[in-house]
Amino acid sequence: MTEITDTHANSQLLGTLPDGCRMCIKGKKSVLFLTGLCDKDCFYCPLSEQRKGTKNMWINEIKVKKDSDIIDEIKKCSSTGLGITGGEPLIDIDVFCHYVLFLKKKLGPHFHIHAYTTKIDLTDNDIQKLNLSGLDALRFHIFDIGRLQKIKDKAKFKIGIEIPLIPGKEKLLKKLIKDSEGIIDYMNLNELEYSDTNCARMEKQGFILRENEDYAVADSVELGMTLLKYAKENIKDISIHLCTASTKYDYQYWNRMRHRAENVRLPWETVTKQGLIRKGVIVDDLCSLVLKPNTYTTKNNRIETTVKNAKRAATKGLDAAIVLSMPTDDSFDFELTPLNKKGRPKE
């Protein structure tokens, strides 16, 4: 009998971890947000106001202005795969297939691409287009199997189901797991999360936050464990991954940030274990301090340099600090620690 195991990324697994999830946990998957348009109205939709309902495209945290922006960001993150999401990314299947073909051509056939969709009504022509695009896997956001078997019979890509763990839906989700046996390649069960845009509707549904959490819904993970145990005892052949909010944030997100930081850091910057960029900054006049070439730059109305130079500047009475910044294009300050005249953090 297959056992429930710990992935060592705050998630639980029954069976085999999907390729896309394996890459995500390692921070090796970028995310292409193809469109904010969607023909569904899920009360738990977490999309920001900046993205929801718009036609804008994003690759990770960057708005896409041209197709080459996607390739550039993928390389900066050392990604070996990509997840395509929305909105509903298959709302225009020709646009969707254009980007799968484009990415496979630029990054090679082994660059892994999976996508998310609610479109259980895919036609035979739609499936053929997806087959020809080279798509590796399609994850359906559905709570009823519908015609999934017919799609599976014609698809050359792997078929998965990925849904949120909604407390109170245990009976429905057990039926979905049972009905999925022998049809899907895997199932992902995601911890339900609050966001700025869904909180009012979530509260109206009676959901509350898990104790000491900012965004994870109470009883969602517990439901996931109940479903894993049910599948273990009742289903012969199925892989289910219970993906928590911590898995997404502490592993998927920050591992990707760390890869990006290593690729974009400047020679005088270092990368922390978390994935932030550490550097020194000096905001005073540099007339009394001579810096060596290639050890600093002028940015954001300040000198950005080595931590050693910042500490040296502080000993000369200049206004200096140690900064931890995000490795994103805006490189905003995550944490700033002012230095005193001895070059030490101010207490």
PDB file of C-alpha atoms in Angstrom, residues 124-343:
ATOM      1  CA  ASP A 124     -11.568  17.627 -30.289  1.00  0.00           C
ATOM      2  CA  ASN A 125     -10.099  20.501 -32.321  1.00  0.00           C
ATOM      3  CA  ASP A 126      -8.993  22.245 -29.113  1.00  0.00           C
ATOM      4  CA  ILE A 127      -7.296  19.080 -27.872  1.00  0.00           C
ATOM      5  CA  GLN A 128      -5.521  18.623 -31.199  1.00  0.00           C
ATOM      6  CA  LYS A 129      -4.165  22.196 -31.014  1.00  0.00           C
ATOM      7  CA  LEU A 130      -2.900  21.547 -27.486  1.00  0.00           C
ATOM      8  CA  ASN A 131      -1.296  18.287 -28.575  1.00  0.00           C
ATOM      9  CA  LEU A 132       0.531  20.021 -31.421  1.00  0.00           C
ATOM     10  CA  SER A 133       1.722  22.841 -29.155  1.00  0.00           C
ATOM     11  CA  GLY A 134       3.862  20.475 -27.070  1.00  0.00           C
ATOM     12  CA  LEU A 135       2.045  21.188 -23.782  1.00  0.00           C
ATOM     13  CA  ASP A 136       3.264  18.769 -21.091  1.00  0.00           C
ATOM     14  CA  ALA A 137       0.323  18.809 -18.670  1.00  0.00           C
ATOM     15  CA  LEU A 138      -3.070  20.419 -18.168  1.00  0.00           C
ATOM     16  CA  ARG A 139      -4.505  20.789 -14.674  1.00  0.00           C
ATOM     17  CA  PHE A 140      -8.287  21.089 -14.520  1.00  0.00           C
ATOM     18  CA  HIS A 141      -9.949  23.242 -11.886  1.00  0.00           C
ATOM     19  CA  ILE A 142     -13.152  21.187 -11.620  1.00  0.00           C
ATOM     20  CA  PHE A 143     -15.238  19.530  -8.910  1.00  0.00           C
ATOM     21  CA  ASP A 144     -16.982  17.077 -11.230  1.00  0.00           C
ATOM     22  CA  ILE A 145     -15.307  14.735 -13.745  1.00  0.00           C
ATOM     23  CA  GLY A 146     -17.701  15.594 -16.577  1.00  0.00           C
ATOM     24  CA  ARG A 147     -16.174  14.615 -19.926  1.00  0.00           C
ATOM     25  CA  LEU A 148     -12.621  14.356 -18.606  1.00  0.00           C
ATOM     26  CA  GLN A 149     -12.332  10.736 -19.741  1.00  0.00           C
ATOM     27  CA  LYS A 150     -13.000  11.788 -23.349  1.00  0.00           C
ATOM     28  CA  ILE A 151     -10.298  14.468 -23.075  1.00  0.00           C
ATOM     29  CA  LYS A 152      -7.867  11.971 -21.552  1.00  0.00           C
ATOM     30  CA  ASP A 153      -8.459   9.536 -24.418  1.00  0.00           C
ATOM     31  CA  LYS A 154      -7.351  12.103 -27.022  1.00  0.00           C
ATOM     32  CA  ALA A 155      -4.728  14.090 -25.096  1.00  0.00           C
ATOM     33  CA  LYS A 156      -0.982  13.555 -25.535  1.00  0.00           C
ATOM     34  CA  PHE A 157      -0.337  15.671 -22.454  1.00  0.00           C
ATOM     35  CA  LYS A 158      -0.790  14.585 -18.839  1.00  0.00           C
ATOM     36  CA  ILE A 159      -4.134  15.278 -17.161  1.00  0.00           C
ATOM     37  CA  GLY A 160      -4.375  16.543 -13.610  1.00  0.00           C
ATOM     38  CA  ILE A 161      -6.941  18.088 -11.301  1.00  0.00           C
ATOM     39  CA  GLU A 162      -5.972  21.024  -9.088  1.00  0.00           C
ATOM     40  CA  ILE A 163      -8.523  22.455  -6.671  1.00  0.00           C
ATOM     41  CA  PRO A 164      -8.678  24.345  -3.370  1.00  0.00           C
ATOM     42  CA  LEU A 165      -9.499  22.504  -0.153  1.00  0.00           C
ATOM     43  CA  ILE A 166     -12.815  24.092   0.815  1.00  0.00           C
ATOM     44  CA  PRO A 167     -13.863  23.178   4.376  1.00  0.00           C
ATOM     45  CA  GLY A 168     -17.327  21.611   4.392  1.00  0.00           C
ATOM     46  CA  LYS A 169     -16.853  19.943   0.992  1.00  0.00           C
ATOM     47  CA  GLU A 170     -15.476  16.617   2.222  1.00  0.00           C
ATOM     48  CA  LYS A 171     -18.228  14.477   0.659  1.00  0.00           C
ATOM     49  CA  LEU A 172     -17.923  16.233  -2.717  1.00  0.00           C
ATOM     50  CA  LEU A 173     -14.140  15.918  -2.781  1.00  0.00           C
ATOM     51  CA  LYS A 174     -14.157  12.258  -1.800  1.00  0.00           C
ATOM     52  CA  LYS A 175     -16.502  11.579  -4.732  1.00  0.00           C
ATOM     53  CA  LEU A 176     -14.197  13.526  -7.039  1.00  0.00           C
ATOM     54  CA  ILE A 177     -11.218  11.454  -5.921  1.00  0.00           C
ATOM     55  CA  LYS A 178     -13.147   8.213  -6.394  1.00  0.00           C
ATOM     56  CA  ASP A 179     -14.444   9.220  -9.828  1.00  0.00           C
ATOM     57  CA  SER A 180     -10.931  10.299 -10.914  1.00  0.00           C
ATOM     58  CA  GLU A 181      -9.401   6.867 -10.404  1.00  0.00           C
ATOM     59  CA  GLY A 182      -7.915   5.577 -13.640  1.00  0.00           C
ATOM     60  CA  ILE A 183      -8.570   8.840 -15.497  1.00  0.00           C
ATOM     61  CA  ILE A 184      -6.139  11.444 -14.193  1.00  0.00           C
ATOM     62  CA  ASP A 185      -2.374  11.297 -13.779  1.00  0.00           C
ATOM     63  CA  TYR A 186      -2.398  13.240 -10.504  1.00  0.00           C
ATOM     64  CA  MET A 187      -4.373  15.561  -8.260  1.00  0.00           C
ATOM     65  CA  ASN A 188      -3.233  18.660  -6.391  1.00  0.00           C
ATOM     66  CA  LEU A 189      -5.146  19.770  -3.313  1.00  0.00           C
ATOM     67  CA  ASN A 190      -4.301  23.357  -2.369  1.00  0.00           C
ATOM     68  CA  GLU A 191      -4.768  24.911   1.037  1.00  0.00           C
ATOM     69  CA  LEU A 192      -7.500  27.559   0.748  1.00  0.00           C
ATOM     70  CA  GLU A 193      -6.161  31.090   1.175  1.00  0.00           C
ATOM     71  CA  TYR A 194      -7.459  34.560   1.925  1.00  0.00           C
ATOM     72  CA  SER A 195      -6.405  37.507  -0.250  1.00  0.00           C
ATOM     73  CA  ASP A 196      -7.183  41.230  -0.289  1.00  0.00           C
ATOM     74  CA  THR A 197      -9.724  40.697  -3.078  1.00  0.00           C
ATOM     75  CA  ASN A 198     -11.544  37.588  -1.843  1.00  0.00           C
ATOM     76  CA  CYS A 199     -11.710  38.248   1.902  1.00  0.00           C
ATOM     77  CA  ALA A 200     -15.222  39.763   1.931  1.00  0.00           C
ATOM     78  CA  ARG A 201     -16.729  36.826   0.047  1.00  0.00           C
ATOM     79  CA  MET A 202     -14.736  34.327   2.107  1.00  0.00           C
ATOM     80  CA  GLU A 203     -16.027  35.839   5.345  1.00  0.00           C
ATOM     81  CA  LYS A 204     -19.564  35.753   3.957  1.00  0.00           C
ATOM     82  CA  GLN A 205     -19.086  32.001   3.408  1.00  0.00           C
ATOM     83  CA  GLY A 206     -18.083  31.683   7.070  1.00  0.00           C
ATOM     84  CA  PHE A 207     -14.386  30.932   6.626  1.00  0.00           C
ATOM     85  CA  ILE A 208     -11.864  32.152   9.176  1.00  0.00           C
ATOM     86  CA  LEU A 209      -8.081  32.291   9.252  1.00  0.00           C
ATOM     87  CA  ARG A 210      -6.053  29.522  10.799  1.00  0.00           C
ATOM     88  CA  GLU A 211      -4.635  30.580  14.174  1.00  0.00           C
ATOM     89  CA  ASN A 212      -1.458  32.681  13.882  1.00  0.00           C
ATOM     90  CA  GLU A 213      -1.764  32.806  10.076  1.00  0.00           C
ATOM     91  CA  ASP A 214      -2.182  35.823   7.803  1.00  0.00           C
ATOM     92  CA  TYR A 215      -3.773  34.087   4.822  1.00  0.00           C
ATOM     93  CA  ALA A 216      -4.377  30.326   5.377  1.00  0.00           C
ATOM     94  CA  VAL A 217      -7.976  29.244   6.058  1.00  0.00           C
ATOM     95  CA  ALA A 218      -8.759  27.218   9.165  1.00  0.00           C
ATOM     96  CA  ASP A 219      -9.548  23.497   8.689  1.00  0.00           C
ATOM     97  CA  SER A 220      -8.384  23.467   5.056  1.00  0.00           C
ATOM     98  CA  VAL A 221      -5.175  21.468   5.620  1.00  0.00           C
ATOM     99  CA  GLU A 222      -7.000  19.151   8.008  1.00  0.00           C
ATOM    100  CA  LEU A 223      -9.502  18.392   5.232  1.00  0.00           C
ATOM    101  CA  GLY A 224      -6.582  17.652   2.929  1.00  0.00           C
ATOM    102  CA  MET A 225      -5.125  15.098   5.342  1.00  0.00           C
ATOM    103  CA  THR A 226      -8.545  13.444   5.683  1.00  0.00           C
ATOM    104  CA  LEU A 227      -8.738  13.126   1.896  1.00  0.00           C
ATOM    105  CA  LEU A 228      -5.214  11.698   1.632  1.00  0.00           C
ATOM    106  CA  LYS A 229      -6.100   9.030   4.191  1.00  0.00           C
ATOM    107  CA  TYR A 230      -9.344   8.286   2.338  1.00  0.00           C
ATOM    108  CA  ALA A 231      -7.473   7.889  -0.949  1.00  0.00           C
ATOM    109  CA  LYS A 232      -4.825   5.687   0.662  1.00  0.00           C
ATOM    110  CA  GLU A 233      -7.477   3.320   2.015  1.00  0.00           C
ATOM    111  CA  ASN A 234      -9.904   3.330  -0.914  1.00  0.00           C
ATOM    112  CA  ILE A 235      -8.076   4.110  -4.178  1.00  0.00           C
ATOM    113  CA  LYS A 236      -5.625   1.679  -5.752  1.00  0.00           C
ATOM    114  CA  ASP A 237      -3.789   3.939  -8.188  1.00  0.00           C
ATOM    115  CA  ILE A 238      -3.724   7.720  -7.700  1.00  0.00           C
ATOM    116  CA  SER A 239      -1.170  10.393  -6.838  1.00  0.00           C
ATOM    117  CA  ILE A 240      -2.321  13.278  -4.656  1.00  0.00           C
ATOM    118  CA  HIS A 241      -0.213  16.217  -3.484  1.00  0.00           C
ATOM    119  CA  LEU A 242      -1.436  18.326  -0.559  1.00  0.00           C
ATOM    120  CA  CYS A 243       0.141  21.716  -1.256  1.00  0.00           C
ATOM    121  CA  THR A 244       0.024  24.176   1.647  1.00  0.00           C
ATOM    122  CA  ALA A 245       0.225  27.960   1.661  1.00  0.00           C
ATOM    123  CA  SER A 246       3.647  27.562   3.268  1.00  0.00           C
ATOM    124  CA  THR A 247       4.796  25.316   0.395  1.00  0.00           C
ATOM    125  CA  LYS A 248       3.944  28.044  -2.104  1.00  0.00           C
ATOM    126  CA  TYR A 249       5.418  30.941  -0.151  1.00  0.00           C
ATOM    127  CA  ASP A 250       8.326  29.517   1.848  1.00  0.00           C
ATOM    128  CA  TYR A 251       9.573  27.133  -0.842  1.00  0.00           C
ATOM    129  CA  GLN A 252       8.205  27.844  -4.326  1.00  0.00           C
ATOM    130  CA  TYR A 253       8.411  31.641  -4.064  1.00  0.00           C
ATOM    131  CA  TRP A 254      11.565  32.145  -2.013  1.00  0.00           C
ATOM    132  CA  ASN A 255      13.542  29.445  -3.799  1.00  0.00           C
ATOM    133  CA  ARG A 256      12.733  31.186  -7.074  1.00  0.00           C
ATOM    134  CA  MET A 257      13.788  34.506  -5.526  1.00  0.00           C
ATOM    135  CA  ARG A 258      17.096  32.965  -4.468  1.00  0.00           C
ATOM    136  CA  HIS A 259      17.819  31.707  -7.986  1.00  0.00           C
ATOM    137  CA  ARG A 260      17.002  35.135  -9.393  1.00  0.00           C
ATOM    138  CA  ALA A 261      19.135  36.879  -6.795  1.00  0.00           C
ATOM    139  CA  GLU A 262      22.183  34.789  -7.705  1.00  0.00           C
ATOM    140  CA  ASN A 263      21.746  35.753 -11.358  1.00  0.00           C
ATOM    141  CA  VAL A 264      21.024  39.491 -11.020  1.00  0.00           C
ATOM    142  CA  ARG A 265      23.223  40.495  -8.076  1.00  0.00           C
ATOM    143  CA  LEU A 266      25.994  42.983  -8.718  1.00  0.00           C
ATOM    144  CA  PRO A 267      29.638  42.157  -7.845  1.00  0.00           C
ATOM    145  CA  TRP A 268      29.499  44.007  -4.517  1.00  0.00           C
ATOM    146  CA  GLU A 269      26.242  42.363  -3.414  1.00  0.00           C
ATOM    147  CA  THR A 270      25.734  39.032  -1.650  1.00  0.00           C
ATOM    148  CA  VAL A 271      22.706  36.733  -1.440  1.00  0.00           C
ATOM    149  CA  THR A 272      21.194  35.644   1.871  1.00  0.00           C
ATOM    150  CA  LYS A 273      19.911  32.122   2.524  1.00  0.00           C
ATOM    151  CA  GLN A 274      16.372  33.445   2.232  1.00  0.00           C
ATOM    152  CA  GLY A 275      17.006  34.885  -1.216  1.00  0.00           C
ATOM    153  CA  LEU A 276      17.442  38.594  -0.487  1.00  0.00           C
ATOM    154  CA  ILE A 277      20.285  40.754  -1.791  1.00  0.00           C
ATOM    155  CA  ARG A 278      22.548  42.247   0.909  1.00  0.00           C
ATOM    156  CA  LYS A 279      24.496  45.455   0.272  1.00  0.00           C
ATOM    157  CA  GLY A 280      25.635  48.696   1.837  1.00  0.00           C
ATOM    158  CA  VAL A 281      24.172  52.125   1.067  1.00  0.00           C
ATOM    159  CA  ILE A 282      25.518  55.623   1.663  1.00  0.00           C
ATOM    160  CA  VAL A 283      23.227  58.618   1.392  1.00  0.00           C
ATOM    161  CA  ASP A 284      25.637  61.413   2.346  1.00  0.00           C
ATOM    162  CA  ASP A 285      28.159  63.336   0.254  1.00  0.00           C
ATOM    163  CA  LEU A 286      31.133  61.129  -0.645  1.00  0.00           C
ATOM    164  CA  CYS A 287      33.743  63.900  -0.698  1.00  0.00           C
ATOM    165  CA  SER A 288      35.537  62.343   2.298  1.00  0.00           C
ATOM    166  CA  LEU A 289      35.359  58.767   1.013  1.00  0.00           C
ATOM    167  CA  VAL A 290      37.109  57.337  -2.037  1.00  0.00           C
ATOM    168  CA  LEU A 291      35.563  54.156  -3.435  1.00  0.00           C
ATOM    169  CA  LYS A 292      37.357  51.776  -5.762  1.00  0.00           C
ATOM    170  CA  PRO A 293      35.964  51.307  -9.287  1.00  0.00           C
ATOM    171  CA  ASN A 294      33.425  48.490  -9.743  1.00  0.00           C
ATOM    172  CA  THR A 295      32.478  48.501  -6.063  1.00  0.00           C
ATOM    173  CA  TYR A 296      29.481  50.827  -6.197  1.00  0.00           C
ATOM    174  CA  THR A 297      26.735  52.403  -8.268  1.00  0.00           C
ATOM    175  CA  THR A 298      24.534  55.469  -7.889  1.00  0.00           C
ATOM    176  CA  LYS A 299      20.902  54.446  -7.587  1.00  0.00           C
ATOM    177  CA  ASN A 300      17.728  55.660  -5.882  1.00  0.00           C
ATOM    178  CA  ASN A 301      19.443  58.918  -4.817  1.00  0.00           C
ATOM    179  CA  ARG A 302      22.122  57.037  -2.890  1.00  0.00           C
ATOM    180  CA  ILE A 303      25.367  55.139  -3.330  1.00  0.00           C
ATOM    181  CA  GLU A 304      24.915  51.359  -3.320  1.00  0.00           C
ATOM    182  CA  THR A 305      28.107  49.520  -2.491  1.00  0.00           C
ATOM    183  CA  THR A 306      29.662  46.793  -0.364  1.00  0.00           C
ATOM    184  CA  VAL A 307      28.704  46.385   3.275  1.00  0.00           C
ATOM    185  CA  LYS A 308      32.369  47.027   4.114  1.00  0.00           C
ATOM    186  CA  ASN A 309      32.299  50.390   2.331  1.00  0.00           C
ATOM    187  CA  ALA A 310      29.094  51.375   4.112  1.00  0.00           C
ATOM    188  CA  LYS A 311      30.614  50.553   7.490  1.00  0.00           C
ATOM    189  CA  ARG A 312      33.741  52.541   6.553  1.00  0.00           C
ATOM    190  CA  ALA A 313      31.557  55.497   5.553  1.00  0.00           C
ATOM    191  CA  ALA A 314      29.759  55.365   8.897  1.00  0.00           C
ATOM    192  CA  THR A 315      33.074  55.596  10.767  1.00  0.00           C
ATOM    193  CA  LYS A 316      33.723  58.856   8.886  1.00  0.00           C
ATOM    194  CA  GLY A 317      30.412  60.287  10.044  1.00  0.00           C
ATOM    195  CA  LEU A 318      28.480  59.675   6.834  1.00  0.00           C
ATOM    196  CA  ASP A 319      24.864  58.506   6.789  1.00  0.00           C
ATOM    197  CA  ALA A 320      25.059  54.802   5.859  1.00  0.00           C
ATOM    198  CA  ALA A 321      23.134  51.576   6.283  1.00  0.00           C
ATOM    199  CA  ILE A 322      23.012  47.874   5.482  1.00  0.00           C
ATOM    200  CA  VAL A 323      20.129  46.967   3.195  1.00  0.00           C
ATOM    201  CA  LEU A 324      18.382  43.724   2.319  1.00  0.00           C
ATOM    202  CA  SER A 325      16.535  44.200  -0.970  1.00  0.00           C
ATOM    203  CA  MET A 326      14.277  42.035  -3.084  1.00  0.00           C
ATOM    204  CA  PRO A 327      15.919  40.530  -6.195  1.00  0.00           C
ATOM    205  CA  THR A 328      13.020  41.752  -8.358  1.00  0.00           C
ATOM    206  CA  ASP A 329      13.430  44.463 -11.009  1.00  0.00           C
ATOM    207  CA  ASP A 330      12.248  47.211  -8.650  1.00  0.00           C
ATOM    208  CA  SER A 331      14.731  45.910  -6.002  1.00  0.00           C
ATOM    209  CA  PHE A 332      12.758  47.553  -3.196  1.00  0.00           C
ATOM    210  CA  ASP A 333      14.214  47.580   0.316  1.00  0.00           C
ATOM    211  CA  PHE A 334      12.967  44.631   2.371  1.00  0.00           C
ATOM    212  CA  GLU A 335      14.935  45.734   5.420  1.00  0.00           C
ATOM    213  CA  LEU A 336      17.225  48.705   6.164  1.00  0.00           C
ATOM    214  CA  THR A 337      19.561  48.808   9.172  1.00  0.00           C
ATOM    215  CA  PRO A 338      21.170  52.228   9.848  1.00  0.00           C
ATOM    216  CA  LEU A 339      24.821  52.258  10.943  1.00  0.00           C
ATOM    217  CA  ASN A 340      26.304  54.426  13.692  1.00  0.00           C
ATOM    218  CA  LYS A 341      29.642  56.234  13.548  1.00  0.00           C
ATOM    219  CA  LYS A 342      31.443  53.060  14.575  1.00  0.00           C
ATOM    220  CA  GLY A 343      30.096  51.243  11.547  1.00  0.00           C
TER     221      GLY A 343
END
